[in-house]
Amino acid sequence: MEINDIRAHIYARKENIVNDLIRLVRIPSVSTPSDDAEYPFGRECARALDAYSSIAREHGLAARNFDKACVGAATRADVTPENAVGIWCHVDVVPVGDGWTYPPFEGVYKDNLVIGRGAQDNKCAAVAGVYILEYLKSVDLRGNYIWFAGCSEECGMQDIDRYLKSFPAPKLNLIADCGFPVCIGEKTVAPKDADDPIVKCLCGVYNSITGENSEPYTIGGSTYASKLPNAYPYGIILGDKRRIREHFPDGHGDYHEPDEAVEIDNLLEAMVIYIMSIIELDKFLYE
């Protein structure tokens, strides 16, 4: 698979990717867990899951709502979690807070940035997943892949608890809610061996494409990896945030900050890395 062909495919869809991300950013999906049978995480989170389903279907994917906890997009309707690699992101967001220059739920596109609450954390990963899976429909993969979007990551991950009560976890899970290359340990997750073959596979792809020599790392926080088995946080945000720092004053522009933003060309390049990573991971797992 020629990486330049993948890059051309993704970059040609830049305008559509921006527009789909703005659709999601405009939904004020702050999670409000409750006993409400119809809206267990609030009406706005339900709207965000519905919007993700719609975007996935518009791009020829199957989308399934798992008991209002999350939506999984896949290349075919018959792909089930127990027979797939799960890739997880979330469409809920932290509360807006004070100090915004831009409207938090308008989805402003300016200077190659999409600005709004959740643009970086983590709605960009949901949109990226749709285009990644759309591309992978044309690739002869042996395994199956489901791109999940949850709706309560920011306030306790009760969405994963709800999911696991009724549905099996995929045997292998990637968490697209972190930096590259691979996070091997979290606050509540014991570190994996840096020589773990999955870690080496993913780091190898990342370093090959970027020309870096980055090593796996640990964090003091938590991702969905704290709830899911055999989970590896991997991307989808590249570390270079110079454009964000140039555009905003200190304390603005990054995730959880006022004027949260994602730099679109960085996102596109991360999508290229993810496509190549899934292709190489598929070879490792199934050949």
mmCIF file of C-alpha atoms in Angstrom:
data_model
loop_
_atom_site.group_PDB
_atom_site.id
_atom_site.type_symbol
_atom_site.label_atom_id
_atom_site.label_comp_id
_atom_site.label_asym_id
_atom_site.label_seq_id
_atom_site.Cartn_x
_atom_site.Cartn_y
_atom_site.Cartn_z
ATOM 1 C CA MET A 1 0.000 0.000 0.000
ATOM 2 C CA GLU A 2 1.536 3.303 -1.142
ATOM 3 C CA ILE A 3 1.469 5.886 1.632
ATOM 4 C CA ASN A 4 1.362 8.708 -0.911
ATOM 5 C CA ASP A 5 -1.886 7.288 -2.307
ATOM 6 C CA ILE A 6 -3.359 7.146 1.191
ATOM 7 C CA ARG A 7 -2.238 10.689 1.905
ATOM 8 C CA ALA A 8 -3.727 11.970 -1.365
ATOM 9 C CA HIS A 9 -7.015 10.194 -0.606
ATOM 10 C CA ILE A 10 -7.313 11.722 2.863
ATOM 11 C CA TYR A 11 -6.149 15.238 2.002
ATOM 12 C CA ALA A 12 -8.598 15.375 -0.918
ATOM 13 C CA ARG A 13 -11.397 15.029 1.652
ATOM 14 C CA LYS A 14 -10.190 17.828 3.899
ATOM 15 C CA GLU A 15 -13.222 20.076 3.382
ATOM 16 C CA ASN A 16 -15.658 17.255 4.123
ATOM 17 C CA ILE A 17 -13.692 16.245 7.214
ATOM 18 C CA VAL A 18 -13.809 19.813 8.512
ATOM 19 C CA ASN A 19 -17.551 20.050 7.871
ATOM 20 C CA ASP A 20 -18.282 16.741 9.603
ATOM 21 C CA LEU A 21 -16.200 17.781 12.602
ATOM 22 C CA ILE A 22 -18.079 21.071 12.840
ATOM 23 C CA ARG A 23 -21.363 19.105 12.823
ATOM 24 C CA LEU A 24 -20.237 17.266 15.936
ATOM 25 C CA VAL A 25 -18.688 20.276 17.674
ATOM 26 C CA ARG A 26 -21.993 22.137 17.413
ATOM 27 C CA ILE A 27 -23.634 19.614 19.744
ATOM 28 C CA PRO A 28 -23.053 20.633 23.408
ATOM 29 C CA SER A 29 -22.569 17.057 24.540
ATOM 30 C CA VAL A 30 -21.541 17.435 28.170
ATOM 31 C CA SER A 31 -22.348 14.033 29.675
ATOM 32 C CA THR A 32 -24.955 13.945 32.452
ATOM 33 C CA PRO A 33 -25.231 10.333 33.655
ATOM 34 C CA SER A 34 -28.601 9.485 35.187
ATOM 35 C CA ASP A 35 -31.202 6.750 35.560
ATOM 36 C CA ASP A 36 -33.157 8.086 32.586
ATOM 37 C CA ALA A 37 -33.877 5.020 30.444
ATOM 38 C CA GLU A 38 -34.191 7.049 27.247
ATOM 39 C CA TYR A 39 -31.231 9.376 27.781
ATOM 40 C CA PRO A 40 -28.823 7.722 30.255
ATOM 41 C CA PHE A 41 -26.130 10.300 29.468
ATOM 42 C CA GLY A 42 -28.368 13.229 28.564
ATOM 43 C CA ARG A 43 -30.149 14.386 25.446
ATOM 44 C CA GLU A 44 -27.124 16.119 23.953
ATOM 45 C CA CYS A 45 -24.945 13.033 24.215
ATOM 46 C CA ALA A 46 -27.713 11.048 22.540
ATOM 47 C CA ARG A 47 -27.735 13.660 19.775
ATOM 48 C CA ALA A 48 -23.963 13.334 19.396
ATOM 49 C CA LEU A 49 -24.211 9.545 19.063
ATOM 50 C CA ASP A 50 -26.984 9.945 16.486
ATOM 51 C CA ALA A 51 -24.884 12.443 14.545
ATOM 52 C CA TYR A 52 -21.919 10.065 14.568
ATOM 53 C CA SER A 53 -24.195 7.281 13.287
ATOM 54 C CA SER A 54 -25.469 9.535 10.508
ATOM 55 C CA ILE A 55 -21.976 10.568 9.419
ATOM 56 C CA ALA A 56 -20.847 6.940 9.367
ATOM 57 C CA ARG A 57 -23.815 5.838 7.254
ATOM 58 C CA GLU A 58 -23.351 8.751 4.862
ATOM 59 C CA HIS A 59 -19.905 7.319 4.157
ATOM 60 C CA GLY A 60 -21.139 3.803 3.458
ATOM 61 C CA LEU A 61 -20.478 2.303 6.881
ATOM 62 C CA ALA A 62 -22.721 0.321 9.170
ATOM 63 C CA ALA A 63 -23.468 1.941 12.533
ATOM 64 C CA ARG A 64 -24.895 0.241 15.619
ATOM 65 C CA ASN A 65 -26.029 1.857 18.842
ATOM 66 C CA PHE A 66 -25.002 -0.295 21.826
ATOM 67 C CA ASP A 67 -27.679 0.344 24.458
ATOM 68 C CA LYS A 68 -27.259 4.132 24.239
ATOM 69 C CA ALA A 69 -23.758 3.854 25.692
ATOM 70 C CA CYS A 70 -21.795 4.105 22.464
ATOM 71 C CA VAL A 71 -22.051 3.695 18.712
ATOM 72 C CA GLY A 72 -19.807 1.389 16.737
ATOM 73 C CA ALA A 73 -19.089 2.026 13.058
ATOM 74 C CA ALA A 74 -17.833 -0.801 10.867
ATOM 75 C CA THR A 75 -17.327 -1.561 7.200
ATOM 76 C CA ARG A 76 -20.087 -4.209 7.276
ATOM 77 C CA ALA A 77 -23.256 -4.727 9.299
ATOM 78 C CA ASP A 78 -22.301 -8.281 10.262
ATOM 79 C CA VAL A 79 -19.124 -7.270 12.127
ATOM 80 C CA THR A 80 -19.564 -7.974 15.843
ATOM 81 C CA PRO A 81 -17.364 -6.903 18.781
ATOM 82 C CA GLU A 82 -16.164 -10.358 19.750
ATOM 83 C CA ASN A 83 -14.814 -10.831 16.212
ATOM 84 C CA ALA A 84 -13.229 -7.425 15.792
ATOM 85 C CA VAL A 85 -10.495 -5.106 16.953
ATOM 86 C CA GLY A 86 -12.138 -2.195 18.762
ATOM 87 C CA ILE A 87 -10.931 1.371 18.301
ATOM 88 C CA TRP A 88 -12.410 3.750 20.871
ATOM 89 C CA CYS A 89 -12.984 7.482 21.079
ATOM 90 C CA HIS A 90 -15.645 9.658 22.715
ATOM 91 C CA VAL A 91 -18.042 12.428 21.716
ATOM 92 C CA ASP A 92 -18.801 13.788 25.178
ATOM 93 C CA VAL A 93 -16.924 16.900 26.283
ATOM 94 C CA VAL A 94 -15.869 18.654 29.455
ATOM 95 C CA PRO A 95 -17.937 21.675 30.553
ATOM 96 C CA VAL A 96 -17.225 24.909 28.708
ATOM 97 C CA GLY A 97 -15.769 26.981 31.564
ATOM 98 C CA ASP A 98 -14.869 30.650 31.303
ATOM 99 C CA GLY A 99 -12.553 32.786 29.209
ATOM 100 C CA TRP A 100 -13.556 31.888 25.669
ATOM 101 C CA THR A 101 -12.806 34.224 22.761
ATOM 102 C CA TYR A 102 -14.673 32.068 20.246
ATOM 103 C CA PRO A 103 -18.164 30.554 20.639
ATOM 104 C CA PRO A 104 -17.599 27.153 22.268
ATOM 105 C CA PHE A 105 -20.242 25.292 20.264
ATOM 106 C CA GLU A 106 -20.170 26.996 16.880
ATOM 107 C CA GLY A 107 -17.266 25.137 15.338
ATOM 108 C CA VAL A 108 -15.266 28.048 13.943
ATOM 109 C CA TYR A 109 -12.854 27.162 11.123
ATOM 110 C CA LYS A 110 -10.002 29.646 10.978
ATOM 111 C CA ASP A 111 -6.314 29.463 10.041
ATOM 112 C CA ASN A 112 -6.571 25.714 9.487
ATOM 113 C CA LEU A 113 -7.974 25.210 12.998
ATOM 114 C CA VAL A 114 -11.398 23.961 14.019
ATOM 115 C CA ILE A 115 -12.160 25.766 17.274
ATOM 116 C CA GLY A 116 -14.777 24.618 19.769
ATOM 117 C CA ARG A 117 -15.283 22.474 22.835
ATOM 118 C CA GLY A 118 -14.471 18.875 21.937
ATOM 119 C CA ALA A 119 -12.775 19.673 18.623
ATOM 120 C CA GLN A 120 -9.528 18.095 19.844
ATOM 121 C CA ASP A 121 -10.816 16.003 22.741
ATOM 122 C CA ASN A 122 -12.167 13.867 21.197
ATOM 123 C CA LYS A 123 -14.639 14.537 18.409
ATOM 124 C CA CYS A 124 -11.881 14.796 15.825
ATOM 125 C CA ALA A 125 -11.153 11.112 16.461
ATOM 126 C CA ALA A 126 -14.777 10.156 15.787
ATOM 127 C CA VAL A 127 -14.753 11.920 12.430
ATOM 128 C CA ALA A 128 -11.308 10.553 11.609
ATOM 129 C CA GLY A 129 -12.546 7.037 12.286
ATOM 130 C CA VAL A 130 -15.290 7.349 9.688
ATOM 131 C CA TYR A 131 -12.855 8.345 6.950
ATOM 132 C CA ILE A 132 -10.289 5.769 8.037
ATOM 133 C CA LEU A 133 -12.841 2.956 7.860
ATOM 134 C CA GLU A 134 -14.187 4.300 4.582
ATOM 135 C CA TYR A 135 -10.705 4.002 3.112
ATOM 136 C CA LEU A 136 -10.133 0.551 4.615
ATOM 137 C CA LYS A 137 -13.190 -0.775 2.782
ATOM 138 C CA SER A 138 -10.954 -0.793 -0.293
ATOM 139 C CA VAL A 139 -8.182 -2.760 1.453
ATOM 140 C CA ASP A 140 -8.108 -6.544 1.648
ATOM 141 C CA LEU A 141 -7.871 -6.918 5.414
ATOM 142 C CA ARG A 142 -8.247 -10.243 7.186
ATOM 143 C CA GLY A 143 -9.537 -8.830 10.446
ATOM 144 C CA ASN A 144 -12.570 -6.769 11.336
ATOM 145 C CA TYR A 145 -12.472 -3.325 12.931
ATOM 146 C CA ILE A 146 -15.109 -1.330 14.813
ATOM 147 C CA TRP A 147 -14.630 2.364 15.557
ATOM 148 C CA PHE A 148 -16.566 3.062 18.760
ATOM 149 C CA ALA A 149 -17.655 6.483 20.007
ATOM 150 C CA GLY A 150 -18.672 6.648 23.659
ATOM 151 C CA CYS A 151 -20.477 9.411 25.517
ATOM 152 C CA SER A 152 -19.265 9.494 29.122
ATOM 153 C CA GLU A 153 -15.469 9.365 29.035
ATOM 154 C CA GLU A 154 -15.025 12.720 30.718
ATOM 155 C CA CYS A 155 -17.073 11.961 33.845
ATOM 156 C CA GLY A 156 -16.322 8.404 34.954
ATOM 157 C CA MET A 157 -16.584 6.228 31.845
ATOM 158 C CA GLN A 158 -19.972 4.868 32.864
ATOM 159 C CA ASP A 159 -20.599 4.374 29.137
ATOM 160 C CA ILE A 160 -18.069 1.532 29.109
ATOM 161 C CA ASP A 161 -19.589 0.050 32.261
ATOM 162 C CA ARG A 162 -23.007 0.098 30.595
ATOM 163 C CA TYR A 163 -21.624 -1.401 27.386
ATOM 164 C CA LEU A 164 -19.843 -4.241 29.181
ATOM 165 C CA LYS A 165 -22.991 -5.247 31.062
ATOM 166 C CA SER A 166 -24.615 -6.382 27.818
ATOM 167 C CA PHE A 167 -21.923 -6.775 25.160
ATOM 168 C CA PRO A 168 -18.527 -8.467 24.854
ATOM 169 C CA ALA A 169 -15.382 -6.417 24.743
ATOM 170 C CA PRO A 170 -13.214 -6.880 21.672
ATOM 171 C CA LYS A 171 -10.185 -8.996 22.487
ATOM 172 C CA LEU A 172 -7.879 -6.164 21.352
ATOM 173 C CA ASN A 173 -8.635 -2.456 21.752
ATOM 174 C CA LEU A 174 -6.940 0.717 20.557
ATOM 175 C CA ILE A 175 -7.832 3.978 22.279
ATOM 176 C CA ALA A 176 -7.759 6.963 19.893
ATOM 177 C CA ASP A 177 -7.739 9.502 22.710
ATOM 178 C CA CYS A 178 -4.093 10.104 23.473
ATOM 179 C CA GLY A 179 -0.857 11.162 21.834
ATOM 180 C CA PHE A 180 1.388 9.144 19.552
ATOM 181 C CA PRO A 181 3.104 6.751 19.595
ATOM 182 C CA VAL A 182 1.779 4.252 22.214
ATOM 183 C CA CYS A 183 0.835 4.852 25.839
ATOM 184 C CA ILE A 184 1.830 1.754 27.824
ATOM 185 C CA GLY A 185 0.716 2.768 31.322
ATOM 186 C CA GLU A 186 -1.826 4.958 33.099
ATOM 187 C CA LYS A 187 -2.794 5.987 36.615
ATOM 188 C CA THR A 188 -4.776 2.775 37.144
ATOM 189 C CA VAL A 189 -3.165 0.571 34.470
ATOM 190 C CA ALA A 190 0.124 -1.210 35.142
ATOM 191 C CA PRO A 191 2.687 -0.498 32.423
ATOM 192 C CA LYS A 192 3.031 -2.922 29.553
ATOM 193 C CA ASP A 193 6.416 -4.122 28.402
ATOM 194 C CA ALA A 194 7.885 -1.756 25.822
ATOM 195 C CA ASP A 195 8.813 -4.896 23.869
ATOM 196 C CA ASP A 196 5.186 -6.033 23.698
ATOM 197 C CA PRO A 197 4.696 -7.000 20.019
ATOM 198 C CA ILE A 198 1.636 -4.778 19.571
ATOM 199 C CA VAL A 199 3.550 -1.839 21.032
ATOM 200 C CA LYS A 200 6.498 -2.518 18.755
ATOM 201 C CA CYS A 201 4.249 -2.840 15.710
ATOM 202 C CA LEU A 202 2.450 0.445 16.309
ATOM 203 C CA CYS A 203 5.558 2.375 17.340
ATOM 204 C CA GLY A 204 7.347 1.004 14.295
ATOM 205 C CA VAL A 205 4.681 2.297 11.919
ATOM 206 C CA TYR A 206 4.577 5.696 13.590
ATOM 207 C CA ASN A 207 8.348 6.129 13.548
ATOM 208 C CA SER A 208 8.665 4.871 9.985
ATOM 209 C CA ILE A 209 6.168 7.441 8.692
ATOM 210 C CA THR A 210 7.357 10.403 10.775
ATOM 211 C CA GLY A 211 11.087 9.680 10.706
ATOM 212 C CA GLU A 212 11.136 9.961 14.480
ATOM 213 C CA ASN A 213 12.569 7.578 17.038
ATOM 214 C CA SER A 214 9.810 7.972 19.617
ATOM 215 C CA GLU A 215 9.423 5.569 22.509
ATOM 216 C CA PRO A 216 6.248 4.331 24.243
ATOM 217 C CA TYR A 217 5.289 6.414 27.254
ATOM 218 C CA THR A 218 3.101 6.506 30.365
ATOM 219 C CA ILE A 219 0.604 9.099 31.623
ATOM 220 C CA GLY A 220 -0.757 10.102 35.015
ATOM 221 C CA GLY A 221 -4.374 10.230 33.838
ATOM 222 C CA SER A 222 -6.785 7.616 32.510
ATOM 223 C CA THR A 223 -8.363 6.692 29.190
ATOM 224 C CA TYR A 224 -10.801 3.964 28.206
ATOM 225 C CA ALA A 225 -7.828 1.621 28.585
ATOM 226 C CA SER A 226 -8.606 1.591 32.311
ATOM 227 C CA LYS A 227 -11.924 -0.145 31.546
ATOM 228 C CA LEU A 228 -11.224 -2.305 28.499
ATOM 229 C CA PRO A 229 -9.077 -5.440 28.265
ATOM 230 C CA ASN A 230 -5.886 -5.649 26.231
ATOM 231 C CA ALA A 231 -6.053 -1.936 25.415
ATOM 232 C CA TYR A 232 -3.417 0.306 23.853
ATOM 233 C CA PRO A 233 -3.892 4.106 23.736
ATOM 234 C CA TYR A 234 -2.572 5.193 20.341
ATOM 235 C CA GLY A 235 -3.102 8.686 18.921
ATOM 236 C CA ILE A 236 -4.959 10.384 17.378
ATOM 237 C CA ILE A 237 -3.353 13.750 18.181
ATOM 238 C CA LEU A 238 0.119 14.517 16.889
ATOM 239 C CA GLY A 239 2.425 16.213 19.346
ATOM 240 C CA ASP A 240 3.152 19.292 17.226
ATOM 241 C CA LYS A 241 0.795 22.008 18.498
ATOM 242 C CA ARG A 242 2.824 25.010 17.378
ATOM 243 C CA ARG A 243 -0.005 26.451 15.304
ATOM 244 C CA ILE A 244 -2.328 26.331 18.307
ATOM 245 C CA ARG A 245 0.280 28.048 20.496
ATOM 246 C CA GLU A 246 0.874 30.698 17.815
ATOM 247 C CA HIS A 247 -2.831 31.438 17.447
ATOM 248 C CA PHE A 248 -3.863 31.624 21.115
ATOM 249 C CA PRO A 249 -2.526 33.149 24.328
ATOM 250 C CA ASP A 250 -1.203 30.869 27.072
ATOM 251 C CA GLY A 251 -3.893 28.705 28.610
ATOM 252 C CA HIS A 252 -6.048 28.691 25.471
ATOM 253 C CA GLY A 253 -6.451 26.328 22.555
ATOM 254 C CA ASP A 254 -5.439 22.945 23.928
ATOM 255 C CA TYR A 255 -7.770 20.213 25.148
ATOM 256 C CA HIS A 256 -9.967 21.156 28.152
ATOM 257 C CA GLU A 257 -8.880 24.783 27.746
ATOM 258 C CA PRO A 258 -10.990 27.708 26.511
ATOM 259 C CA ASP A 259 -10.881 28.036 22.712
ATOM 260 C CA GLU A 260 -10.042 24.325 22.392
ATOM 261 C CA ALA A 261 -8.838 23.659 18.849
ATOM 262 C CA VAL A 262 -7.466 20.998 16.543
ATOM 263 C CA GLU A 263 -5.041 21.723 13.716
ATOM 264 C CA ILE A 264 -6.570 20.080 10.648
ATOM 265 C CA ASP A 265 -3.451 19.156 8.680
ATOM 266 C CA ASN A 266 -2.084 17.458 11.800
ATOM 267 C CA LEU A 267 -5.345 15.520 12.038
ATOM 268 C CA LEU A 268 -5.123 14.466 8.384
ATOM 269 C CA GLU A 269 -1.570 13.238 8.868
ATOM 270 C CA ALA A 270 -2.633 11.337 11.987
ATOM 271 C CA MET A 271 -5.330 9.655 9.895
ATOM 272 C CA VAL A 272 -2.703 8.542 7.380
ATOM 273 C CA ILE A 273 -0.648 7.089 10.250
ATOM 274 C CA TYR A 274 -3.709 5.294 11.599
ATOM 275 C CA ILE A 275 -4.589 3.735 8.256
ATOM 276 C CA MET A 276 -1.056 2.419 7.822
ATOM 277 C CA SER A 277 -1.044 1.232 11.431
ATOM 278 C CA ILE A 278 -4.229 -0.806 10.994
ATOM 279 C CA ILE A 279 -2.908 -2.320 7.775
ATOM 280 C CA GLU A 280 0.334 -3.369 9.453
ATOM 281 C CA LEU A 281 -1.440 -4.522 12.613
ATOM 282 C CA ASP A 282 -3.745 -6.654 10.469
ATOM 283 C CA LYS A 283 -0.730 -8.352 8.898
ATOM 284 C CA PHE A 284 0.772 -9.005 12.341
ATOM 285 C CA LEU A 285 -2.450 -10.374 13.814
ATOM 286 C CA TYR A 286 -3.727 -12.487 10.962
ATOM 287 C CA GLU A 287 -0.911 -13.548 8.631
#
